[in-house]
Short mmCIF file of C-alpha atoms and ligand atoms in Angstrom, two decimals:
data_model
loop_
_atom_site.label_atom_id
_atom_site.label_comp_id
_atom_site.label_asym_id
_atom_site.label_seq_id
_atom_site.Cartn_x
_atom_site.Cartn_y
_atom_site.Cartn_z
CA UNK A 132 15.38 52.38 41.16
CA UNK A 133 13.79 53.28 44.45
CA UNK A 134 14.97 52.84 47.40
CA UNK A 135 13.27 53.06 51.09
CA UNK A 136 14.74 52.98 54.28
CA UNK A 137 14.67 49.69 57.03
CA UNK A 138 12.45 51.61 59.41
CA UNK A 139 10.09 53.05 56.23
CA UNK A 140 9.48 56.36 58.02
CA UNK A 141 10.91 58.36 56.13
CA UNK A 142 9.97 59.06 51.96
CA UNK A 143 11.77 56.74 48.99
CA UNK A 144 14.11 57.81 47.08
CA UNK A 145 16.04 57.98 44.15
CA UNK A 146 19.74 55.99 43.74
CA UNK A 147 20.88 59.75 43.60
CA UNK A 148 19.58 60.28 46.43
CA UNK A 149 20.36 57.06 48.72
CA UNK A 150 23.86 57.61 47.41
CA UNK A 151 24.33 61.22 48.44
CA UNK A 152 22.93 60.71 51.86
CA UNK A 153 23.84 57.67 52.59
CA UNK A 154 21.67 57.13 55.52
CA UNK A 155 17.93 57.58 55.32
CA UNK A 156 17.20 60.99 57.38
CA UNK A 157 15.18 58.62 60.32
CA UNK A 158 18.28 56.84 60.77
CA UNK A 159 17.58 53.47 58.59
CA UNK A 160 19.19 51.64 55.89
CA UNK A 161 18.51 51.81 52.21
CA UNK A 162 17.29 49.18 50.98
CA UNK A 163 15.63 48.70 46.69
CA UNK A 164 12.03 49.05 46.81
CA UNK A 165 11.72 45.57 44.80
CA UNK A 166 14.89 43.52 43.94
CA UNK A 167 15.86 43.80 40.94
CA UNK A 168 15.13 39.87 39.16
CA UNK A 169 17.23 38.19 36.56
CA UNK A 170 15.00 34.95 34.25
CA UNK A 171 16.72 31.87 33.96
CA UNK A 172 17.43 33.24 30.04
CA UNK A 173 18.77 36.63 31.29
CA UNK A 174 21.01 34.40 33.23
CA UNK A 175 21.92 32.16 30.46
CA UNK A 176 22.74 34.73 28.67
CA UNK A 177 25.48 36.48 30.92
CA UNK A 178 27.19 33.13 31.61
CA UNK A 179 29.89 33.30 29.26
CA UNK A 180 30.26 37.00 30.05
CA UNK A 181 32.98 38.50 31.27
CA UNK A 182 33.20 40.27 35.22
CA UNK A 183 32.61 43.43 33.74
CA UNK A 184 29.77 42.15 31.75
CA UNK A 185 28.14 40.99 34.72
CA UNK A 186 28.72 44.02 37.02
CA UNK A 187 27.18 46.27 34.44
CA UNK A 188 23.76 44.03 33.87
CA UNK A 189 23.05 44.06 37.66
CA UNK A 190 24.13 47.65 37.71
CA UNK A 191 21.63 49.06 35.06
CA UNK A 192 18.89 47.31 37.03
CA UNK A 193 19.67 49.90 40.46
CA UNK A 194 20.99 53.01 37.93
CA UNK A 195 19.62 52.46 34.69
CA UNK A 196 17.25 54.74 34.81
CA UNK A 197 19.25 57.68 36.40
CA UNK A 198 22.38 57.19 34.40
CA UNK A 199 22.44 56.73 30.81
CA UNK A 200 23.89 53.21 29.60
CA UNK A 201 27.25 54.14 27.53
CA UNK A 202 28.18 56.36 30.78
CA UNK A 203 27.52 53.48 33.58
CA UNK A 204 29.18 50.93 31.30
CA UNK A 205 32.25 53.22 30.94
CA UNK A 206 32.14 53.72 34.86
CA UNK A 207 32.12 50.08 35.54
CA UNK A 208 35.10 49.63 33.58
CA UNK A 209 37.09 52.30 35.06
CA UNK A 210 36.22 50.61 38.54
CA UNK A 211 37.30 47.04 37.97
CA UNK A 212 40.53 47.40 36.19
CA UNK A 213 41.74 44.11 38.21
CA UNK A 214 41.26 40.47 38.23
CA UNK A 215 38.83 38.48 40.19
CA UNK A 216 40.24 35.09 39.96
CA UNK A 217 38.46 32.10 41.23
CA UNK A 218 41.54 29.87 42.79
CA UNK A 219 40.85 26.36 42.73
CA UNK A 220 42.26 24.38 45.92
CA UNK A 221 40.47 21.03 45.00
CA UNK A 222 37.75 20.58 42.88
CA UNK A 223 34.91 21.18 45.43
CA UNK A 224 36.48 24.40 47.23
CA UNK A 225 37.98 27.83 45.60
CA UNK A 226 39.19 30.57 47.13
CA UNK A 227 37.53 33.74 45.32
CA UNK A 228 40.37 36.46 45.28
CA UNK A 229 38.85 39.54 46.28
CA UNK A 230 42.44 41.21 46.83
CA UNK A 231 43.62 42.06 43.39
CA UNK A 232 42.61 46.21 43.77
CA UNK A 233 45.01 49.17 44.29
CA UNK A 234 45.03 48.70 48.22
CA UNK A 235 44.98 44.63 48.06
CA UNK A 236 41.73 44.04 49.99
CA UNK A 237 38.20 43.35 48.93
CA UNK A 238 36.55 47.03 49.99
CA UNK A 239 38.32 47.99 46.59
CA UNK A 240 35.20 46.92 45.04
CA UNK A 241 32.56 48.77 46.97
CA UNK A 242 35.01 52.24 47.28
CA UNK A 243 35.79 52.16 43.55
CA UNK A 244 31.71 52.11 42.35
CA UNK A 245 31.02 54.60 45.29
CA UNK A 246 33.22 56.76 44.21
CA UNK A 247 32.50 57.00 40.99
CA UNK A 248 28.51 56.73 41.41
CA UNK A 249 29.14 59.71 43.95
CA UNK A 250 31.25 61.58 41.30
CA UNK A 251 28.37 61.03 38.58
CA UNK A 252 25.51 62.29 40.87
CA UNK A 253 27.55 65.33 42.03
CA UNK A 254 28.16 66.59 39.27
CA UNK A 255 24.65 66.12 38.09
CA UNK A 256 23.85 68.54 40.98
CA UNK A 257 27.29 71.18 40.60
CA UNK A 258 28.00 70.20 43.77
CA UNK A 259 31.53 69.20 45.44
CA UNK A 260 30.94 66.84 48.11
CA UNK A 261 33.67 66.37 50.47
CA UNK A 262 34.08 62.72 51.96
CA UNK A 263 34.96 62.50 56.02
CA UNK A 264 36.34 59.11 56.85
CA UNK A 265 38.04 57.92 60.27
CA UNK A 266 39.82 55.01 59.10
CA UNK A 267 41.92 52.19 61.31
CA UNK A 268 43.55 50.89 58.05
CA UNK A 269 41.51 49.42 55.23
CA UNK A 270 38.17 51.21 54.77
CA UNK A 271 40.48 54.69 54.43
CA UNK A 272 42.94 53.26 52.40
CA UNK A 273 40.27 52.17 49.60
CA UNK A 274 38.73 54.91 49.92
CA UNK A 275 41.63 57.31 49.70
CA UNK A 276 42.50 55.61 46.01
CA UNK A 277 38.33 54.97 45.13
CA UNK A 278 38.09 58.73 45.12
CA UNK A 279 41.57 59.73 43.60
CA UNK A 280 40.84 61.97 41.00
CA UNK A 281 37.17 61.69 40.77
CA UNK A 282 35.88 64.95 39.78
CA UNK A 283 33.15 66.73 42.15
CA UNK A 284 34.77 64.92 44.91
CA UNK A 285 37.36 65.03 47.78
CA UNK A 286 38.49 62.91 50.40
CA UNK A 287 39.54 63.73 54.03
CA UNK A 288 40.53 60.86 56.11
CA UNK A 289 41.75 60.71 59.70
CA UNK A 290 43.71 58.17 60.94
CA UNK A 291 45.47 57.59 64.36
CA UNK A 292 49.08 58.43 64.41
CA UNK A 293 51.44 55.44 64.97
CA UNK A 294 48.29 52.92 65.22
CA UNK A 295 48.53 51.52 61.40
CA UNK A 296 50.67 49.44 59.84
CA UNK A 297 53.42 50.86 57.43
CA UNK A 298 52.35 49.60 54.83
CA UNK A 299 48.30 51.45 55.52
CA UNK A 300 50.07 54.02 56.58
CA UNK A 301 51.08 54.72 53.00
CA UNK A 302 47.98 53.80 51.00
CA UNK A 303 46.17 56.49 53.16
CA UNK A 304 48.87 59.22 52.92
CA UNK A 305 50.03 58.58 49.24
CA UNK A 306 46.98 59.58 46.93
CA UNK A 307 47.45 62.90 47.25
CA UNK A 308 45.19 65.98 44.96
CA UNK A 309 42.18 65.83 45.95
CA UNK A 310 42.56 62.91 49.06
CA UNK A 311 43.43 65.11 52.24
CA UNK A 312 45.12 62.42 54.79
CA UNK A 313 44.72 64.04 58.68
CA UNK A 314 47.42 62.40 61.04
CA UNK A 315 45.79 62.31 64.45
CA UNK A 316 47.31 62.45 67.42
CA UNK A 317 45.16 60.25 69.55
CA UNK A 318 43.62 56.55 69.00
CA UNK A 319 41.08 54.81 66.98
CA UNK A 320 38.04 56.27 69.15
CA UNK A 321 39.47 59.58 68.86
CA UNK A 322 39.34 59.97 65.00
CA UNK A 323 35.78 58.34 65.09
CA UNK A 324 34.56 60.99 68.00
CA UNK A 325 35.78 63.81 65.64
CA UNK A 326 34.30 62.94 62.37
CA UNK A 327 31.21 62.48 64.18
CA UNK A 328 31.39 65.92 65.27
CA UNK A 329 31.75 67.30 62.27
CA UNK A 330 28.29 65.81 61.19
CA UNK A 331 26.29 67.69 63.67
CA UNK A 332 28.14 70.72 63.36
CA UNK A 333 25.82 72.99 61.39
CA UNK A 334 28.26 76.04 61.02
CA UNK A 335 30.49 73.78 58.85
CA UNK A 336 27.66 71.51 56.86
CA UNK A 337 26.57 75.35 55.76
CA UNK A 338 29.84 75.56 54.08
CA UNK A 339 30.68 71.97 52.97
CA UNK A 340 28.98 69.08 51.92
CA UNK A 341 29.50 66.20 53.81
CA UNK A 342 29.35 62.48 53.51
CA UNK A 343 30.40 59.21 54.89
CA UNK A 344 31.51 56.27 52.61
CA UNK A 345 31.24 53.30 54.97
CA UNK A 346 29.28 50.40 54.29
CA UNK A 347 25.54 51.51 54.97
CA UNK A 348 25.88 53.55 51.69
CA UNK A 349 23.96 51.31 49.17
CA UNK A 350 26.38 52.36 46.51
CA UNK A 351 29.08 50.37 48.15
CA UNK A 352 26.90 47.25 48.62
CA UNK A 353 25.80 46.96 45.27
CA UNK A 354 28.91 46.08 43.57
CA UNK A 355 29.53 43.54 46.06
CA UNK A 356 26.73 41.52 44.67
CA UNK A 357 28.63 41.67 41.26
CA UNK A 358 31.33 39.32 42.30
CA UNK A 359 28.81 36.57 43.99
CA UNK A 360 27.09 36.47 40.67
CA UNK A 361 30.54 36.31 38.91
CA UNK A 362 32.18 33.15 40.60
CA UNK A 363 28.10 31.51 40.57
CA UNK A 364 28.06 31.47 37.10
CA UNK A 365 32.02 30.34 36.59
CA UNK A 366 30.73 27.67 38.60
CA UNK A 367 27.77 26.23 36.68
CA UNK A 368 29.72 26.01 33.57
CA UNK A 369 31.93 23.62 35.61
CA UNK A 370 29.46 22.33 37.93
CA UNK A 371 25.87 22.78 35.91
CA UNK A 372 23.87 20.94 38.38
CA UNK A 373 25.69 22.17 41.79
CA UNK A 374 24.49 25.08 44.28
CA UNK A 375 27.88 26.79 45.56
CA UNK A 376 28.06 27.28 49.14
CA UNK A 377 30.30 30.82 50.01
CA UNK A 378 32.14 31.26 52.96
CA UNK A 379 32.38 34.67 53.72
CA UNK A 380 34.90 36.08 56.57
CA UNK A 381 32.33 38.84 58.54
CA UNK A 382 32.85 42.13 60.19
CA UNK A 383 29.86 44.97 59.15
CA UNK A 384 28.04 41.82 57.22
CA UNK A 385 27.94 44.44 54.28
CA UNK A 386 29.29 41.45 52.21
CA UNK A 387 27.31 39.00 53.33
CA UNK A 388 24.05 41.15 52.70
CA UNK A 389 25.18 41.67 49.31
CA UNK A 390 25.81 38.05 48.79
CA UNK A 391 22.62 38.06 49.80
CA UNK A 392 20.95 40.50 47.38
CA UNK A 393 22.71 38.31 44.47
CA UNK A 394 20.60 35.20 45.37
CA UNK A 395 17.67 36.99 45.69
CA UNK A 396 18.30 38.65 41.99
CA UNK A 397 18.11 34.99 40.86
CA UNK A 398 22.09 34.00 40.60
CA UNK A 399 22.52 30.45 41.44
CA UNK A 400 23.84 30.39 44.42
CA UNK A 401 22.87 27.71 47.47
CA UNK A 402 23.78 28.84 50.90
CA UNK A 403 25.56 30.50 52.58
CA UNK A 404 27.80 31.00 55.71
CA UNK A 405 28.45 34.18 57.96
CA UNK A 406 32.06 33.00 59.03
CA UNK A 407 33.27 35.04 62.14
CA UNK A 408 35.97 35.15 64.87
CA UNK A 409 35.07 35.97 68.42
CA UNK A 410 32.62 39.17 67.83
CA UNK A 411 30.12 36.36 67.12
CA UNK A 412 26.57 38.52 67.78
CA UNK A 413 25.21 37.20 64.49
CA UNK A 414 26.06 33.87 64.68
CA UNK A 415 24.39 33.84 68.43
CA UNK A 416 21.26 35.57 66.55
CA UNK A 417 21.10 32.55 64.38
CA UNK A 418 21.23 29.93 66.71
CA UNK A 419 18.87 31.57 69.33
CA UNK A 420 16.90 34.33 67.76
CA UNK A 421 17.91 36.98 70.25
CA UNK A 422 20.00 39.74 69.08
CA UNK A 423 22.01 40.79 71.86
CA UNK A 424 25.36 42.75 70.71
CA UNK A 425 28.26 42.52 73.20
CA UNK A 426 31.13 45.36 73.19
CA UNK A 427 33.74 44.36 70.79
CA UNK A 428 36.92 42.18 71.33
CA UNK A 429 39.93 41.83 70.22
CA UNK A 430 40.59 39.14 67.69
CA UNK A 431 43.73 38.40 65.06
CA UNK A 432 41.06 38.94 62.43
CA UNK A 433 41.07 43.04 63.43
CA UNK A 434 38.88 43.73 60.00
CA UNK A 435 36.09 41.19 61.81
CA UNK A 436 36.47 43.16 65.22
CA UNK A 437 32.40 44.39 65.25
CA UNK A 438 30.21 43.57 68.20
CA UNK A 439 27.44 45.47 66.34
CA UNK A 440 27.37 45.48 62.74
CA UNK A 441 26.14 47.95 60.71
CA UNK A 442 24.31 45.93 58.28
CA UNK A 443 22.63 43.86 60.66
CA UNK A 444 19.39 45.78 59.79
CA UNK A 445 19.30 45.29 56.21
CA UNK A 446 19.86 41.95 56.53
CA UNK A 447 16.88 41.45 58.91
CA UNK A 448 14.40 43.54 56.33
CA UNK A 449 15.37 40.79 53.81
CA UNK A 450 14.28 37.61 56.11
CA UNK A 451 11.44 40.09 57.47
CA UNK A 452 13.01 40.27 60.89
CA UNK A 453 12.75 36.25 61.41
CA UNK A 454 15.61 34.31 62.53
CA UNK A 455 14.76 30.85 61.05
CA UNK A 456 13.82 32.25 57.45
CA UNK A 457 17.51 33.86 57.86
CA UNK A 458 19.27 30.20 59.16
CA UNK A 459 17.35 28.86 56.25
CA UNK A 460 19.80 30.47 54.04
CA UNK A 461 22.74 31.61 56.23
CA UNK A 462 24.72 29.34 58.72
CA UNK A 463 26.67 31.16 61.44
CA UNK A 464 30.03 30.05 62.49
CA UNK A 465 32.38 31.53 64.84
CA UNK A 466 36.38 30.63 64.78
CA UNK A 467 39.08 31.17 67.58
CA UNK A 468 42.20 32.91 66.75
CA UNK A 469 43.93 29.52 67.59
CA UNK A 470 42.07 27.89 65.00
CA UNK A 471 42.94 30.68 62.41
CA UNK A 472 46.83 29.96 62.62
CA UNK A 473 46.44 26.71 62.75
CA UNK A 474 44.07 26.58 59.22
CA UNK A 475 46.69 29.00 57.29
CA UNK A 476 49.43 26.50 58.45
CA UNK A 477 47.70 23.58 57.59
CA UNK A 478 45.98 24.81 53.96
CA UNK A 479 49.76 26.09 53.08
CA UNK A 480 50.96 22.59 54.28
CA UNK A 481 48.42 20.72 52.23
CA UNK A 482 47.69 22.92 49.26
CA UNK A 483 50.88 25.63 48.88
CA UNK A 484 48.31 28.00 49.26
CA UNK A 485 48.89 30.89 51.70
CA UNK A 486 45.83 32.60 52.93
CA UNK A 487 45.57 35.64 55.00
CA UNK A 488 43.84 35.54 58.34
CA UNK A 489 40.42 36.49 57.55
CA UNK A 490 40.25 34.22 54.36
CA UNK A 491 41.01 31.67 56.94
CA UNK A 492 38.48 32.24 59.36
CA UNK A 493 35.97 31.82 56.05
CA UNK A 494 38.16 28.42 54.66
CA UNK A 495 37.72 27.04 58.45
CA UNK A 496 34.17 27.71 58.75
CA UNK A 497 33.29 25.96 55.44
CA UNK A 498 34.88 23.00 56.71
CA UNK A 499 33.60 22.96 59.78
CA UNK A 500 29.84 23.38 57.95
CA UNK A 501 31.19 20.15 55.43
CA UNK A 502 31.81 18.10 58.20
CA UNK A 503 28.29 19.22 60.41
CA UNK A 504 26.18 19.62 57.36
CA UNK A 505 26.36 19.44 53.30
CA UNK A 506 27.50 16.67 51.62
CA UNK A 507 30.56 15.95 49.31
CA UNK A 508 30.51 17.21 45.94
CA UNK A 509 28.74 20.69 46.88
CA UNK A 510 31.16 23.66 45.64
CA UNK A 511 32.39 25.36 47.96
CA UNK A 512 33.96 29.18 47.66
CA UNK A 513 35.37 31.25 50.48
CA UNK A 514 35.60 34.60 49.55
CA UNK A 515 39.11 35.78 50.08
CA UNK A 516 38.87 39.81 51.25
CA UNK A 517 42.29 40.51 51.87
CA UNK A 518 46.19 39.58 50.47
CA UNK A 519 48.12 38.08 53.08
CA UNK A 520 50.98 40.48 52.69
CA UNK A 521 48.62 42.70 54.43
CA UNK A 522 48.33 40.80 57.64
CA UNK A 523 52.15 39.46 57.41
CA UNK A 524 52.85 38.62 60.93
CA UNK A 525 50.17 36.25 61.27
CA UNK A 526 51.18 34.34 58.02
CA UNK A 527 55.09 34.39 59.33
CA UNK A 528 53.92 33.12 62.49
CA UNK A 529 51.82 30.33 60.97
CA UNK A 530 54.02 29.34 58.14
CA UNK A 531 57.03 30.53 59.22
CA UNK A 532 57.61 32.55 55.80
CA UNK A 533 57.79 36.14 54.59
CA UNK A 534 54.74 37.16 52.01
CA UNK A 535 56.48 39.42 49.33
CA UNK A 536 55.11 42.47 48.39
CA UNK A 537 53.39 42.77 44.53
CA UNK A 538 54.56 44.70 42.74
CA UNK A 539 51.69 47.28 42.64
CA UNK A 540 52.43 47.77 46.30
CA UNK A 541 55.98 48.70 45.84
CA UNK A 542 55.32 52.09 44.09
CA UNK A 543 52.86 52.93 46.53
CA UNK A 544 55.59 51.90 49.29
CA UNK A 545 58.14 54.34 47.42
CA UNK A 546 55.94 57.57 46.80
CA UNK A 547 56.36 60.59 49.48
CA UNK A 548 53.92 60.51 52.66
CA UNK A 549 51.63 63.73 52.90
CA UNK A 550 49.51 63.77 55.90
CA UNK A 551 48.77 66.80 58.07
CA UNK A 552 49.72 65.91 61.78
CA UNK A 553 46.47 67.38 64.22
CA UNK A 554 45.83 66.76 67.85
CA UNK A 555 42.07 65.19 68.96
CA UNK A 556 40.34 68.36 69.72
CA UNK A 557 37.64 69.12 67.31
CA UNK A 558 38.67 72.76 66.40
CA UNK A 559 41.65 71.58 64.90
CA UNK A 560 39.34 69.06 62.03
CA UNK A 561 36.92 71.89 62.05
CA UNK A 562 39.71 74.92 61.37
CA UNK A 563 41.21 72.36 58.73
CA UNK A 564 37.89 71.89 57.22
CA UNK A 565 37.06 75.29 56.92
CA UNK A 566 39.78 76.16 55.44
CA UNK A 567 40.10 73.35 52.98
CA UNK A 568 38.59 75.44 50.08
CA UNK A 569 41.54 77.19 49.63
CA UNK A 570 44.05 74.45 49.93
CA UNK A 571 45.83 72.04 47.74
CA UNK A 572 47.46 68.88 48.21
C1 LIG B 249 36.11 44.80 56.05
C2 LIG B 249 36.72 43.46 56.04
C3 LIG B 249 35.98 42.29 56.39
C4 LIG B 249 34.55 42.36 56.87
O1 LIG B 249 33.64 42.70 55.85
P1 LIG B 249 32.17 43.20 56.22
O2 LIG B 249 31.55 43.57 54.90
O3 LIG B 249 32.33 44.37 57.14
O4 LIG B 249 31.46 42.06 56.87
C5 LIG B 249 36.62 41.06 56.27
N1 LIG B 249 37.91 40.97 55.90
C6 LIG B 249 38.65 42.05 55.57
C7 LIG B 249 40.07 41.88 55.18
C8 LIG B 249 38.09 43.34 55.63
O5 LIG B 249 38.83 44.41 55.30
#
């Protein structure tokens, strides 16, 4: 597959390539030359398929011709060892569990296939690529165990020092071999201002290979289409004549656009909404057709907290930069923190079913679009990207009950922290960097 970039100034290029660099050299988005197209009988076909199934026919369309098929359909299967269950609340609405990966949140998905697409490509080229992330809590901790033990690869992530949760704390210092985690003594802003250092440094990019791995790489966004086309066709075998809505909580919009990229690929999907708490720039777009980013504020929904996501552009190229082809398929909604609390209390009250804070945001949105908008008897799915054990204050507060831990968390809770504590002047990532050639972890 070919890929261009949003601003088409600079040249295609391969998946290889787009993975590698991540962003296109005149500072756009990658985006497939054509989208990939599945026939109604293609579809047919795959609808008694199993996840993996799926994943891997919508993966050979983008790799297929850069990585031979026994090889991507191992890869796929080492990704997506877990479940993606579609939980059924009543018989319009599910809740699509996104949170059944080794770190218990949806970026599982897109970390796991990065990492291993990055892996593949690498060592096509002998190269070891070395992956710089500043992380406030999930993006580092998926990436920290997408990358654990991939060959050709290594991981350093920096993370501010007393600023994440416990239980982050030890999915990003935990992986250990070749996942580096860099305890930093500063905030947020800090770790982000040093890794972008490193980028334009040219002594060290001489000596190391560096990449990103957050959610403009197209190799995360890809297999985040897989699990839109998974719970559309679940659906029609239930629901053969019905157009699912999806609901789904928004930060980057990464998972929105690939939601988006599934429709277009032919997957039966109807609409969709761009659920979001108070960082609401894309839901403003939508109503007014001004995009006007505001700085970002702090919500209960910290995984939402954007004011300028990064995906916005890619999802503009689709709708060719016009805001009522774009509200033709995607409804924005925006939900207050107070509204949050009060949905997880009132879908645990009414269904048993606890929710964590940013699946609630999505749940709350799809109601409120119910009521404004579609009728009954339209399927509705909110895409749940996180367990609620991960955001276990909120649920306490609104349900008054602790969220126990599964059990796959409770090894990683028990294993030694390694983390190298640094202060927030550059020399100290670069000397650490330089020097990482010779280490071990
Ligand atoms: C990252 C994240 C989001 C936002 O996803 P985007 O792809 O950035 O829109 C939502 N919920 C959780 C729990 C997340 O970790």
């Amino acid at each position: 597959m070919i890929f261009y970039s949003t601003t088409k100034a600079s040249a295609p290029v391969t998946m290889k390539k787009a993975t590698l660099e991540g962003l296109a050299p005149d500072g756009g988005l990658y985006v497939p030359s054509t989208m990939p197209h599945f026939s109604a009988e293609e579809i047919a076909l795959l609808e008694n398929g199993s996840f993996n199934n799926i994943a891997f026919a919508v993966a050979k369309k983008f790799a297929g011709d850069e990585i031979p098929l026994d090889r991507l359909s191992e890869l796929i299967d080492e990704c997506f060892t877990f479940d993606t269950p579609l939980h059924e609340l009543d018989p319009d609405t599910f809740v699509e569990e996104l949170f059944h990966g080794p770190t218990l949140a949806f970026k599982d998905y897109g970390a796991r296939f990065l990492a291993r697409m990055t892996g593949y490509f690498a060592a096509e080229e002998s190269r070891l690529i070395t992956v710089l992330v500043a992380t406030s809590g999930d993006t580092g901790s998926a990436v920290a165990y997408g990358f654990h033990g991939i060959p050709n690869t290594r991981v350093v992530l920096l993370y501010p020092s007393g600023k994440v949760s416990r239980l982050q704390e030890q999915q990003l210092t935990t992986a250990g071999d070749n996942v580096f985690a860099l305890e930093v003594k500063g905030d947020f802003d800090d770790c982000q201002r040093l890794v972008k250092q490193a980028f334009v440094d040219q002594s060290l990019r001489q000596k190391l290979t560096l990449t990103s791995a957050n959610s403009i790489n197209i190799s995360r966004l890809i297999p985040q289409s897989f699990y839109y086309a998974w719970a559309a066709l679940q659906l029609r075998q239930r629901k053969p004549d019905a157009l699912p809505i999806f609901s789904v909580p928004s930060g980057n919009y990464g998972n929105l656009t690939a939601g988006v990229m599934a429709k277009m690929m032919g997957f039966p999907i109807g609409h969709f909404i761009a659920a979001s708490n108070a960082n609401d720039s894309v839901t403003r777009y939508l109503d007014e057709g001004r995009y006007e980013p505001k700085p970002t504020v702090r919500t209960l929904t910290t995984a939402m907290d954007v004011g300028n996501p990064s995906n916005f552009a890619r999802l503009r190229y689709f709708f060719e930069n016009d805001f009522r082809k774009m509200g033709q398929e995607i409804t924005g909604i925006a939900v207050s923190d107070a509204e949050t609390l009060e949905t997880i209390r009132s879908v645990y009250e009414k269904y048993g079913y606890v929710m964590d804070p940013h699946t609630a945001v999505g749940y709350r949105a799809l109601d409120r679009f119910r009521q404004d908008h579609a009728g009954a008897g339209t399927p509705g799915v909110v895409l749940s990207t996180a367990h609620p054990v991960k955001f276990d204050e909120a649920i306490k507060e609104a349900t008054g009950n602790e969220v126990p831990l599964p059990e796959t968390m409770e090894e990683i809770m028990s294993k030694p922290k390694k983390a190298t504590l640094i202060g927030n002047r550059y020399e100290e990532l670069a000397r650490f960097l330089s020097e990482l050639n010779t280490q071990t972890n």
